[in-house]
Amino acid sequence: MSPALRKAGGQRPRLVAVSNRVVHPRGAARGGGLAVALLDALRERGGLWFGWSGQISDQPDSRPAVAEAGPIRLATLDLSQAEHDAYYNGFANRCLWPLFHLRLDLAAFDPQHYDGYMRVNRRLAGALWPLLQDEDQVWIHDYHLLPFAEALREQRARQQIGFFLHIPFPVPEMLTALPHYRELMRSLFSYDLLGFQTEDDVQRFRDCAVREFGAQLRGDSVTAFGRRLVAKAFPIGIDAREFAQLATSPAARLEFQRVRDPRPGRTVIVGVDRLDYTKGIPERFQAMERLLERYPDTHGQVELLQIAPTSRGEVPEYMAIREQLERIAGHINGLYAQLDWAPIRYINRPLGRRQLAGIYRASRIGLVTPLRDGMNLVAKEYVAAQDPADPGVLVLSRFAGAAQQMRAALIVSPYDATAVADALQTARYMPLEERRNRHAELMQGLLRNDAGAWRESFLDALQRCSAPGEESPAS
Ligand code: ADP
């Protein structure tokens, strides 16, 4: 919180964080960046974290189970199988996720999924409401919970409520393909603050609000449906200092030694992603094939180590990519492998954060080429894990939110296999001084915009919003 606000506001209000999945502090490292960032904020000011327990039960309790973890209270609800199928697997992951990532071809529009999504949002909001205190700041996370504030306002909640969208906001043409886009857009106007990953996302939201709903814009505020909210970019960061330390831990060093090939000219390129069609992994394999075609000096020398654990395995579209990847990797290895070398090593399971940090540090090139991504934290982790004296090179998709901040990376279009292959070859031969300069610039950005800065700038902005966001006739 800025000093001015702290002075003016005195005590910090209690933070109530709401996300699809609540992670116990003991398992936070596995819960990823969001869990860690939220827990830090909750620890600092005390607070409540509310959401799904991760458990499915036949007859879920209507009242949340409450557990205390130091100054943090965790309140969770189970979901029934039918709720989970419609809300999570259905509307969130088979409709909103593909649509917001520009994969209209994969979006399933099923009215029952939508009804289930709305019902679960209302049920969760109804269960949270009795736990809220008047002065709470409420922070809702991500596409699973778009209508959550509206459901809370229906319970007469007057608290300041902010929302952060971790994934991209789509262009209006895409959003309006969604049968329920009007209801969903209207529900967003129950928030006081909407946070997006990039300025482009903010712009797309504003365009949509103006074009479809005649919204009025003034500075950062957007008024429609008789309500005013503030829409701003808050690019999410990682705890770069901590990740850099992790990369020199004993477990990371062990992994480093397993991966780094000391023979001159040998290059490991690393890719780390959830197995998801937005991550551009087949296209990345094809770029690897193009590299081998165009630059014969890579044969026997360059290896792509792709780590991609299965995710959302119950969703049919995710089963298909796994097969596709195995096919392409088999084809490329069949064409180029030698007795003691194969160009692609593909590992289909999750690794610990220390192991990952060591692998990043051992890899000369980090290849992060999503077709579309809200931010992409792997790009940031790769940079944070490097040895500043002898750093690797980041090759980054222009369609990752991170590309708007990480200009010192080699920026590519993931659809252009030749351009990606050329960038890989440039990275292989990049002089030490250039590598150091690029790394120093990237690292400065990571330290400036870390997870703490992200969280505090969002909560500061929420504090500055007047609650609730009704448009007064005078303004
Ligand atoms: P997304 O949120 O879409 O999965 P991000 O790149 O923003 O993409 O975040 C992914 C997070 O998951 C990163 O913190 C990364 O370290 C972690 N992760 C990705 N792949 C693996 C893996 N194979 N093992 C462990 N963690 C992983």
Short mmCIF file of C-alpha atoms and ligand atoms in Angstrom, two decimals:
data_model
loop_
_atom_site.label_atom_id
_atom_site.label_comp_id
_atom_site.label_asym_id
_atom_site.label_seq_id
_atom_site.Cartn_x
_atom_site.Cartn_y
_atom_site.Cartn_z
CA MET A 1 0.00 0.00 0.00
CA SER A 2 1.32 3.47 -0.83
CA PRO A 3 2.42 5.54 2.18
CA ALA A 4 -0.21 8.19 1.38
CA LEU A 5 -3.01 5.66 1.49
CA ARG A 6 -1.71 4.03 4.62
CA LYS A 7 -1.63 7.40 6.36
CA ALA A 8 -5.05 8.43 5.09
CA GLY A 9 -6.69 5.05 5.62
CA GLY A 10 -4.97 4.04 8.86
CA GLN A 11 -5.57 0.33 9.41
CA ARG A 12 -5.54 -1.91 6.36
CA PRO A 13 -8.88 -3.54 5.72
CA ARG A 14 -9.15 -7.31 5.98
CA LEU A 15 -8.50 -9.09 2.69
CA VAL A 16 -10.93 -11.72 1.48
CA ALA A 17 -9.51 -13.61 -1.50
CA VAL A 18 -11.74 -15.84 -3.61
CA SER A 19 -10.44 -18.24 -6.23
CA ASN A 20 -11.71 -21.41 -7.83
CA ARG A 21 -9.36 -23.52 -5.77
CA VAL A 22 -8.10 -22.89 -2.25
CA VAL A 23 -4.65 -24.30 -1.52
CA HIS A 24 -3.50 -25.00 2.00
CA PRO A 25 -0.33 -23.00 2.89
CA ARG A 26 1.54 -26.32 3.25
CA GLY A 27 0.95 -27.11 -0.44
CA ALA A 28 1.28 -23.54 -1.70
CA ALA A 29 4.45 -24.13 -3.71
CA ARG A 30 2.54 -26.65 -5.80
CA GLY A 31 -0.36 -24.24 -6.18
CA GLY A 32 1.91 -21.95 -8.21
CA GLY A 33 2.42 -18.21 -8.29
CA LEU A 34 -1.14 -17.20 -7.48
CA ALA A 35 -1.27 -19.27 -4.30
CA VAL A 36 2.05 -17.88 -3.10
CA ALA A 37 1.16 -14.25 -3.87
CA LEU A 38 -2.24 -14.52 -2.18
CA LEU A 39 -0.87 -16.23 0.89
CA ASP A 40 1.76 -13.52 1.36
CA ALA A 41 -0.93 -10.85 1.31
CA LEU A 42 -3.21 -12.82 3.64
CA ARG A 43 -0.37 -13.47 6.09
CA GLU A 44 0.57 -9.81 6.17
CA ARG A 45 -2.82 -8.37 6.99
CA GLY A 46 -4.72 -11.46 8.15
CA GLY A 47 -7.61 -12.55 6.05
CA LEU A 48 -9.85 -15.12 4.56
CA TRP A 49 -9.31 -17.31 1.51
CA PHE A 50 -12.50 -18.78 0.13
CA GLY A 51 -13.25 -21.23 -2.69
CA TRP A 52 -13.59 -24.83 -3.77
CA SER A 53 -11.87 -27.41 -1.56
CA GLY A 54 -10.75 -29.48 -4.57
CA GLN A 55 -13.01 -32.31 -3.29
CA ILE A 56 -16.05 -33.81 -4.99
CA SER A 57 -18.74 -35.14 -2.70
CA ASP A 58 -22.16 -36.77 -3.18
CA GLN A 59 -23.96 -34.29 -0.96
CA PRO A 60 -21.82 -31.21 -0.53
CA ASP A 61 -22.41 -29.23 2.66
CA SER A 62 -24.01 -25.83 2.08
CA ARG A 63 -21.83 -24.25 4.78
CA PRO A 64 -18.10 -23.91 4.21
CA ALA A 65 -15.57 -25.90 6.20
CA VAL A 66 -13.34 -23.44 8.04
CA ALA A 67 -9.70 -24.04 9.00
CA GLU A 68 -7.17 -21.70 10.55
CA ALA A 69 -3.59 -21.53 9.32
CA GLY A 70 -1.87 -18.92 11.50
CA PRO A 71 -3.43 -15.50 10.72
CA ILE A 72 -5.20 -16.95 7.67
CA ARG A 73 -8.65 -18.45 7.68
CA LEU A 74 -9.43 -20.94 4.90
CA ALA A 75 -13.09 -21.49 4.06
CA THR A 76 -13.88 -24.16 1.49
CA LEU A 77 -16.84 -25.91 -0.07
CA ASP A 78 -16.98 -29.27 -1.85
CA LEU A 79 -18.69 -29.55 -5.22
CA SER A 80 -20.95 -32.32 -6.46
CA GLN A 81 -19.85 -34.25 -9.55
CA ALA A 82 -22.62 -32.60 -11.59
CA GLU A 83 -21.53 -29.14 -10.44
CA HIS A 84 -17.90 -29.87 -11.24
CA ASP A 85 -18.78 -31.20 -14.70
CA ALA A 86 -20.89 -28.17 -15.64
CA TYR A 87 -19.09 -25.31 -13.88
CA TYR A 88 -15.42 -26.33 -14.07
CA ASN A 89 -14.92 -28.88 -16.85
CA GLY A 90 -17.88 -27.54 -18.81
CA PHE A 91 -18.41 -23.79 -18.96
CA ALA A 92 -15.08 -22.60 -17.54
CA ASN A 93 -12.72 -24.97 -19.34
CA ARG A 94 -14.62 -25.99 -22.48
CA CYS A 95 -16.21 -22.63 -23.25
CA LEU A 96 -14.56 -19.60 -21.61
CA TRP A 97 -10.98 -20.90 -21.75
CA PRO A 98 -10.90 -21.66 -25.50
CA LEU A 99 -12.96 -18.57 -26.38
CA PHE A 100 -10.78 -16.17 -24.38
CA HIS A 101 -7.70 -17.76 -26.01
CA LEU A 102 -9.12 -17.23 -29.53
CA ARG A 103 -10.01 -20.91 -30.11
CA LEU A 104 -13.61 -20.44 -31.11
CA ASP A 105 -13.33 -23.75 -33.00
CA LEU A 106 -12.86 -25.60 -29.67
CA ALA A 107 -15.52 -23.74 -27.66
CA ALA A 108 -18.49 -25.86 -26.58
CA PHE A 109 -21.70 -23.90 -26.03
CA ASP A 110 -23.91 -26.01 -23.80
CA PRO A 111 -26.77 -24.23 -21.99
CA GLN A 112 -26.56 -26.77 -19.15
CA HIS A 113 -22.91 -25.91 -18.59
CA TYR A 114 -23.82 -22.23 -18.41
CA ASP A 115 -26.66 -22.86 -15.96
CA GLY A 116 -24.36 -24.97 -13.79
CA TYR A 117 -21.69 -22.24 -13.87
CA MET A 118 -24.17 -19.58 -12.74
CA ARG A 119 -25.60 -21.88 -10.05
CA VAL A 120 -22.18 -22.68 -8.59
CA ASN A 121 -21.22 -18.98 -8.59
CA ARG A 122 -24.44 -18.16 -6.72
CA ARG A 123 -23.99 -21.03 -4.28
CA LEU A 124 -20.41 -20.01 -3.51
CA ALA A 125 -21.36 -16.33 -3.13
CA GLY A 126 -24.26 -17.28 -0.84
CA ALA A 127 -21.89 -19.29 1.35
CA LEU A 128 -19.31 -16.50 1.53
CA TRP A 129 -21.79 -13.73 2.35
CA PRO A 130 -22.32 -14.58 6.07
CA LEU A 131 -18.53 -14.61 6.56
CA LEU A 132 -18.02 -11.08 5.24
CA GLN A 133 -17.40 -8.04 7.43
CA ASP A 134 -18.40 -4.51 6.41
CA GLU A 135 -14.91 -3.16 5.84
CA ASP A 136 -13.50 -6.16 3.95
CA GLN A 137 -11.72 -5.76 0.64
CA VAL A 138 -12.86 -8.65 -1.55
CA TRP A 139 -10.61 -9.86 -4.36
CA ILE A 140 -12.03 -12.39 -6.83
CA HIS A 141 -9.79 -14.32 -9.22
CA ASP A 142 -10.18 -15.53 -12.74
CA TYR A 143 -12.60 -16.74 -15.36
CA HIS A 144 -14.27 -19.38 -13.19
CA LEU A 145 -15.86 -16.61 -11.14
CA LEU A 146 -16.86 -13.82 -13.57
CA PRO A 147 -20.39 -13.36 -12.09
CA PHE A 148 -19.33 -13.73 -8.47
CA ALA A 149 -19.65 -10.05 -7.52
CA GLU A 150 -23.11 -9.81 -9.04
CA ALA A 151 -24.15 -12.82 -6.97
CA LEU A 152 -22.70 -11.13 -3.86
CA ARG A 153 -24.43 -7.84 -4.66
CA GLU A 154 -27.72 -9.78 -4.91
CA GLN A 155 -27.08 -10.59 -1.23
CA ARG A 156 -26.73 -6.81 -0.69
CA ALA A 157 -22.94 -6.84 -0.34
CA ARG A 158 -21.62 -3.25 -0.16
CA GLN A 159 -17.92 -4.06 0.19
CA GLN A 160 -15.26 -3.02 -2.31
CA ILE A 161 -14.96 -5.92 -4.74
CA GLY A 162 -12.14 -6.29 -7.25
CA PHE A 163 -11.57 -8.90 -9.93
CA PHE A 164 -8.38 -10.01 -11.64
CA LEU A 165 -8.53 -11.88 -14.95
CA HIS A 166 -5.45 -14.10 -15.26
CA ILE A 167 -6.18 -15.03 -18.89
CA PRO A 168 -6.48 -12.72 -21.92
CA PHE A 169 -9.64 -10.71 -22.56
CA PRO A 170 -10.91 -11.55 -26.07
CA VAL A 171 -11.62 -9.25 -28.99
CA PRO A 172 -15.29 -8.19 -29.14
CA GLU A 173 -15.98 -10.42 -32.19
CA MET A 174 -14.92 -13.45 -30.18
CA LEU A 175 -16.73 -12.53 -26.98
CA THR A 176 -19.98 -11.83 -28.78
CA ALA A 177 -19.95 -15.38 -30.19
CA LEU A 178 -20.79 -16.47 -26.65
CA PRO A 179 -24.57 -16.83 -26.30
CA HIS A 180 -24.48 -15.31 -22.79
CA TYR A 181 -22.02 -12.50 -23.37
CA ARG A 182 -24.51 -9.78 -22.41
CA GLU A 183 -25.25 -11.28 -19.01
CA LEU A 184 -21.58 -11.91 -18.33
CA MET A 185 -20.49 -8.41 -19.37
CA ARG A 186 -23.25 -6.87 -17.28
CA SER A 187 -22.19 -8.95 -14.29
CA LEU A 188 -18.65 -7.53 -14.54
CA PHE A 189 -20.10 -4.11 -13.74
CA SER A 190 -20.83 -5.30 -10.20
CA TYR A 191 -17.09 -5.01 -9.51
CA ASP A 192 -15.43 -1.77 -8.47
CA LEU A 193 -12.11 -2.65 -10.08
CA LEU A 194 -11.26 -4.94 -12.99
CA GLY A 195 -7.61 -5.92 -13.32
CA PHE A 196 -6.16 -7.32 -16.54
CA GLN A 197 -2.72 -8.67 -17.43
CA THR A 198 -1.89 -6.15 -20.18
CA GLU A 199 -2.92 -2.78 -21.61
CA ASP A 200 -4.15 -4.63 -24.71
CA ASP A 201 -6.58 -6.64 -22.58
CA VAL A 202 -7.88 -3.42 -20.99
CA GLN A 203 -8.32 -1.91 -24.44
CA ARG A 204 -10.28 -4.94 -25.69
CA PHE A 205 -12.56 -4.77 -22.63
CA ARG A 206 -13.14 -1.05 -23.19
CA ASP A 207 -13.83 -1.59 -26.92
CA CYS A 208 -16.35 -4.25 -26.12
CA ALA A 209 -18.07 -2.15 -23.44
CA VAL A 210 -18.32 0.84 -25.81
CA ARG A 211 -19.30 -1.05 -28.97
CA GLU A 212 -21.82 -3.43 -27.45
CA PHE A 213 -23.18 -1.50 -24.49
CA GLY A 214 -22.53 2.18 -25.26
CA ALA A 215 -20.25 2.53 -22.24
CA GLN A 216 -18.87 5.97 -21.30
CA LEU A 217 -15.12 6.25 -20.76
CA ARG A 218 -13.40 8.75 -18.49
CA GLY A 219 -9.74 8.16 -17.62
CA ASP A 220 -9.54 4.58 -16.33
CA SER A 221 -13.21 4.41 -15.52
CA VAL A 222 -15.87 2.74 -17.63
CA THR A 223 -19.58 3.35 -17.04
CA ALA A 224 -22.36 1.10 -18.33
CA PHE A 225 -25.55 -0.50 -16.97
CA GLY A 226 -25.77 2.44 -14.53
CA ARG A 227 -22.53 1.43 -12.79
CA ARG A 228 -19.00 2.72 -12.91
CA LEU A 229 -15.87 0.65 -12.53
CA VAL A 230 -12.16 1.15 -12.99
CA ALA A 231 -10.40 -1.09 -15.57
CA LYS A 232 -6.59 -1.21 -15.43
CA ALA A 233 -3.63 -3.42 -16.28
CA PHE A 234 -1.72 -5.09 -13.43
CA PRO A 235 0.81 -7.45 -15.07
CA ILE A 236 1.38 -10.33 -12.68
CA GLY A 237 4.94 -10.99 -11.52
CA ILE A 238 6.87 -13.73 -9.73
CA ASP A 239 9.00 -13.56 -6.60
CA ALA A 240 12.13 -13.26 -8.75
CA ARG A 241 14.58 -12.99 -5.86
CA GLU A 242 13.27 -16.14 -4.24
CA PHE A 243 13.23 -18.05 -7.54
CA ALA A 244 16.83 -17.03 -8.23
CA GLN A 245 17.79 -18.44 -4.82
CA LEU A 246 15.89 -21.63 -5.54
CA ALA A 247 17.98 -22.09 -8.70
CA THR A 248 21.17 -22.37 -6.65
CA SER A 249 19.72 -24.69 -3.97
CA PRO A 250 21.29 -28.18 -3.62
CA ALA A 251 18.29 -29.89 -5.30
CA ALA A 252 18.48 -27.46 -8.23
CA ARG A 253 22.24 -28.01 -8.56
CA LEU A 254 21.72 -31.73 -8.77
CA GLU A 255 19.24 -31.25 -11.59
CA PHE A 256 21.58 -28.78 -13.28
CA GLN A 257 24.31 -31.40 -13.42
CA ARG A 258 21.94 -33.98 -14.89
CA VAL A 259 20.83 -31.66 -17.67
CA ARG A 260 23.83 -29.47 -18.57
CA ASP A 261 25.97 -31.18 -21.19
CA PRO A 262 29.54 -29.92 -20.73
CA ARG A 263 30.67 -30.83 -24.27
CA PRO A 264 31.33 -27.69 -26.35
CA GLY A 265 28.54 -26.80 -28.76
CA ARG A 266 25.96 -28.92 -26.98
CA THR A 267 22.81 -26.88 -26.36
CA VAL A 268 19.75 -27.77 -24.32
CA ILE A 269 16.60 -25.83 -25.22
CA VAL A 270 13.93 -26.10 -22.55
CA GLY A 271 10.14 -25.89 -22.83
CA VAL A 272 7.98 -26.13 -19.67
CA ASP A 273 4.20 -25.98 -19.95
CA ARG A 274 0.98 -27.52 -18.77
CA LEU A 275 -0.12 -29.74 -21.64
CA ASP A 276 -2.58 -27.28 -23.16
CA TYR A 277 -3.48 -26.43 -26.75
CA THR A 278 -2.82 -22.74 -26.08
CA LYS A 279 0.85 -23.36 -25.35
CA GLY A 280 1.88 -24.00 -28.98
CA ILE A 281 3.80 -27.20 -28.24
CA PRO A 282 3.16 -28.94 -31.61
CA GLU A 283 4.19 -25.71 -33.39
CA ARG A 284 7.33 -25.66 -31.20
CA PHE A 285 8.22 -29.20 -32.24
CA GLN A 286 7.77 -28.15 -35.86
CA ALA A 287 10.10 -25.20 -35.31
CA MET A 288 12.63 -27.68 -33.92
CA GLU A 289 12.30 -29.71 -37.11
CA ARG A 290 12.85 -26.54 -39.15
CA LEU A 291 16.00 -25.81 -37.13
CA LEU A 292 17.36 -29.26 -37.93
CA GLU A 293 16.52 -28.82 -41.63
CA ARG A 294 18.04 -25.37 -41.98
CA TYR A 295 21.12 -25.70 -39.79
CA PRO A 296 22.93 -29.04 -40.12
CA ASP A 297 25.42 -27.95 -37.42
CA THR A 298 22.62 -28.62 -34.93
CA HIS A 299 22.65 -32.38 -35.63
CA GLY A 300 23.99 -34.30 -32.66
CA GLN A 301 24.31 -30.97 -30.79
CA VAL A 302 20.93 -29.44 -29.97
CA GLU A 303 18.22 -31.00 -27.88
CA LEU A 304 14.73 -29.75 -27.01
CA LEU A 305 13.79 -30.87 -23.50
CA GLN A 306 10.02 -30.47 -23.31
CA ILE A 307 8.39 -30.92 -19.91
CA ALA A 308 4.61 -30.95 -20.21
CA PRO A 309 2.48 -32.67 -17.57
CA THR A 310 -1.09 -33.58 -18.45
CA SER A 311 -3.67 -31.06 -17.28
CA ARG A 312 -7.48 -31.06 -17.38
CA GLY A 313 -7.28 -34.69 -18.45
CA GLU A 314 -11.09 -35.08 -18.26
CA VAL A 315 -11.61 -32.57 -21.08
CA PRO A 316 -11.60 -34.30 -24.51
CA GLU A 317 -9.60 -31.56 -26.30
CA TYR A 318 -6.73 -32.17 -23.86
CA MET A 319 -6.57 -35.90 -24.55
CA ALA A 320 -6.06 -35.17 -28.26
CA ILE A 321 -2.93 -32.97 -27.87
CA ARG A 322 -1.09 -35.65 -25.98
CA GLU A 323 -1.40 -38.08 -28.87
CA GLN A 324 -0.53 -35.39 -31.37
CA LEU A 325 2.69 -34.52 -29.53
CA GLU A 326 3.83 -38.10 -29.22
CA ARG A 327 3.30 -38.51 -32.96
CA ILE A 328 5.28 -35.40 -33.96
CA ALA A 329 8.13 -36.09 -31.51
CA GLY A 330 8.34 -39.70 -32.79
CA HIS A 331 8.45 -38.49 -36.38
CA ILE A 332 11.24 -35.94 -35.77
CA ASN A 333 13.30 -38.30 -33.61
CA GLY A 334 12.85 -41.04 -36.21
CA LEU A 335 14.24 -38.75 -38.91
CA TYR A 336 17.20 -37.27 -37.03
CA ALA A 337 18.16 -39.33 -33.94
CA GLN A 338 21.63 -40.85 -33.71
CA LEU A 339 22.84 -43.69 -31.48
CA ASP A 340 23.73 -41.35 -28.64
CA TRP A 341 21.44 -38.39 -29.32
CA ALA A 342 17.78 -37.55 -30.03
CA PRO A 343 16.59 -34.03 -30.86
CA ILE A 344 13.45 -34.11 -28.69
CA ARG A 345 13.15 -35.40 -25.13
CA TYR A 346 9.57 -35.19 -24.00
CA ILE A 347 8.61 -35.66 -20.35
CA ASN A 348 4.92 -35.91 -19.55
CA ARG A 349 4.90 -35.31 -15.77
CA PRO A 350 5.13 -32.47 -13.26
CA LEU A 351 8.41 -31.65 -11.50
CA GLY A 352 9.15 -29.91 -8.20
CA ARG A 353 9.95 -26.18 -8.29
CA ARG A 354 13.58 -26.73 -7.24
CA GLN A 355 14.08 -29.31 -9.96
CA LEU A 356 12.51 -26.96 -12.50
CA ALA A 357 14.74 -24.09 -11.37
CA GLY A 358 17.85 -26.26 -11.88
CA ILE A 359 16.68 -27.35 -15.34
CA TYR A 360 16.01 -23.75 -16.40
CA ARG A 361 19.51 -22.76 -15.28
CA ALA A 362 21.13 -25.65 -17.13
CA SER A 363 19.34 -24.83 -20.39
CA ARG A 364 21.07 -22.45 -22.80
CA ILE A 365 17.75 -21.42 -24.33
CA GLY A 366 14.28 -21.04 -22.83
CA LEU A 367 11.66 -21.56 -25.55
CA VAL A 368 8.30 -20.11 -24.53
CA THR A 369 5.98 -20.00 -27.52
CA PRO A 370 2.30 -19.99 -26.54
CA LEU A 371 -0.19 -19.18 -29.28
CA ARG A 372 -1.99 -17.03 -26.73
CA ASP A 373 -1.30 -16.56 -23.01
CA GLY A 374 -2.49 -14.10 -20.36
CA MET A 375 1.04 -13.60 -19.02
CA ASN A 376 3.18 -16.79 -18.93
CA LEU A 377 5.13 -17.19 -15.72
CA VAL A 378 7.50 -19.79 -17.15
CA ALA A 379 9.18 -17.01 -19.19
CA LYS A 380 9.79 -15.08 -15.96
CA GLU A 381 10.97 -18.12 -14.02
CA TYR A 382 13.43 -19.03 -16.78
CA VAL A 383 15.07 -15.59 -16.61
CA ALA A 384 15.13 -15.50 -12.78
CA ALA A 385 16.88 -18.89 -12.66
CA GLN A 386 19.82 -17.91 -14.90
CA ASP A 387 23.39 -17.40 -13.78
CA PRO A 388 23.91 -13.62 -14.38
CA ALA A 389 27.55 -14.25 -15.30
CA ASP A 390 26.69 -16.75 -18.03
CA PRO A 391 22.96 -16.51 -18.70
CA GLY A 392 20.81 -18.36 -21.23
CA VAL A 393 18.61 -16.66 -23.83
CA LEU A 394 14.81 -16.40 -23.72
CA VAL A 395 12.93 -16.90 -27.01
CA LEU A 396 9.40 -15.64 -26.37
CA SER A 397 6.12 -15.59 -28.27
CA ARG A 398 4.74 -12.17 -29.07
CA PHE A 399 1.32 -13.55 -28.08
CA ALA A 400 2.26 -14.08 -24.42
CA GLY A 401 1.30 -11.16 -22.15
CA ALA A 402 4.89 -11.34 -20.88
CA ALA A 403 6.18 -10.12 -24.28
CA GLN A 404 4.78 -6.66 -23.53
CA GLN A 405 7.17 -6.33 -20.60
CA MET A 406 10.09 -8.58 -21.59
CA ARG A 407 11.30 -6.68 -24.63
CA ALA A 408 14.91 -7.83 -24.21
CA ALA A 409 13.92 -11.41 -25.07
CA LEU A 410 14.08 -12.63 -28.69
CA ILE A 411 10.44 -12.08 -29.64
CA VAL A 412 8.93 -14.41 -32.28
CA SER A 413 5.64 -15.43 -33.82
CA PRO A 414 4.98 -19.02 -32.73
CA TYR A 415 3.19 -19.64 -36.05
CA ASP A 416 6.35 -18.90 -38.05
CA ALA A 417 8.52 -22.03 -37.73
CA THR A 418 11.34 -20.50 -39.79
CA ALA A 419 11.50 -17.36 -37.64
CA VAL A 420 11.55 -19.46 -34.45
CA ALA A 421 14.31 -21.68 -35.91
CA ASP A 422 16.34 -18.59 -36.85
CA ALA A 423 15.89 -17.11 -33.36
CA LEU A 424 17.11 -20.38 -31.83
CA GLN A 425 20.19 -20.30 -34.03
CA THR A 426 20.81 -16.64 -33.08
CA ALA A 427 20.46 -17.57 -29.41
CA ARG A 428 22.95 -20.44 -29.79
CA TYR A 429 25.66 -18.12 -31.06
CA MET A 430 24.78 -14.99 -29.07
CA PRO A 431 27.98 -13.45 -27.62
CA LEU A 432 28.35 -13.48 -23.85
CA GLU A 433 28.16 -9.70 -23.53
CA GLU A 434 24.85 -9.49 -25.37
CA ARG A 435 23.45 -12.35 -23.29
CA ARG A 436 24.46 -10.57 -20.10
CA ASN A 437 22.98 -7.25 -21.20
CA ARG A 438 19.68 -8.77 -22.21
CA HIS A 439 19.49 -10.80 -19.02
CA ALA A 440 20.29 -7.79 -16.80
CA GLU A 441 17.52 -5.77 -18.44
CA LEU A 442 15.00 -8.60 -18.08
CA MET A 443 15.97 -9.26 -14.48
CA GLN A 444 15.59 -5.58 -13.54
CA GLY A 445 12.04 -5.69 -14.89
CA LEU A 446 11.26 -8.85 -12.91
CA LEU A 447 12.55 -7.36 -9.67
CA ARG A 448 10.67 -4.09 -10.21
CA ASN A 449 7.38 -5.80 -11.08
CA ASP A 450 7.42 -8.78 -8.75
CA ALA A 451 4.53 -10.64 -7.14
CA GLY A 452 4.43 -8.25 -4.16
CA ALA A 453 4.30 -5.16 -6.39
CA TRP A 454 1.47 -6.72 -8.42
CA ARG A 455 -0.59 -7.49 -5.35
CA GLU A 456 -0.04 -4.15 -3.62
CA SER A 457 -0.75 -2.08 -6.71
CA PHE A 458 -4.04 -3.95 -7.22
CA LEU A 459 -5.13 -3.59 -3.59
CA ASP A 460 -4.10 0.10 -3.54
CA ALA A 461 -6.21 0.73 -6.63
CA LEU A 462 -9.14 -1.14 -5.09
CA GLN A 463 -8.85 0.95 -1.94
CA ARG A 464 -9.06 4.09 -4.08
CA CYS A 465 -12.32 2.97 -5.73
CA SER A 466 -15.46 4.21 -4.08
CA ALA A 467 -17.65 1.27 -3.10
CA PRO A 468 -19.92 0.10 -4.49
CA GLY A 469 -19.45 1.34 -8.06
CA GLU A 470 -22.80 2.99 -8.65
CA GLU A 471 -22.72 5.97 -10.95
CA SER A 472 -23.92 9.06 -9.12
CA PRO A 473 -26.09 11.34 -11.30
CA ALA A 474 -23.69 14.26 -10.70
CA SER A 475 -20.58 12.52 -12.05
P1 ADP B 1 -0.57 -21.46 -16.85
O1 ADP B 1 -1.03 -20.64 -15.69
O2 ADP B 1 -1.42 -21.34 -18.08
O3 ADP B 1 -0.31 -22.89 -16.53
P2 ADP B 1 1.98 -20.07 -16.56
O4 ADP B 1 3.23 -20.18 -17.38
O5 ADP B 1 1.58 -18.67 -16.29
O6 ADP B 1 0.86 -20.89 -17.31
O7 ADP B 1 2.19 -20.78 -15.15
C1 ADP B 1 2.56 -22.12 -15.10
C2 ADP B 1 3.10 -22.45 -13.72
O8 ADP B 1 3.10 -23.87 -13.59
C3 ADP B 1 4.54 -21.98 -13.56
O9 ADP B 1 4.74 -21.51 -12.24
C4 ADP B 1 5.36 -23.25 -13.82
O10 ADP B 1 6.56 -23.33 -13.08
C5 ADP B 1 4.42 -24.35 -13.37
N1 ADP B 1 4.66 -25.55 -14.20
C6 ADP B 1 4.51 -25.67 -15.53
N2 ADP B 1 4.90 -26.89 -15.95
C7 ADP B 1 5.33 -27.56 -14.87
C8 ADP B 1 5.87 -28.86 -14.62
N3 ADP B 1 6.09 -29.74 -15.60
N4 ADP B 1 6.17 -29.19 -13.37
C9 ADP B 1 5.98 -28.30 -12.37
N5 ADP B 1 5.49 -27.08 -12.52
C10 ADP B 1 5.15 -26.69 -13.74
#
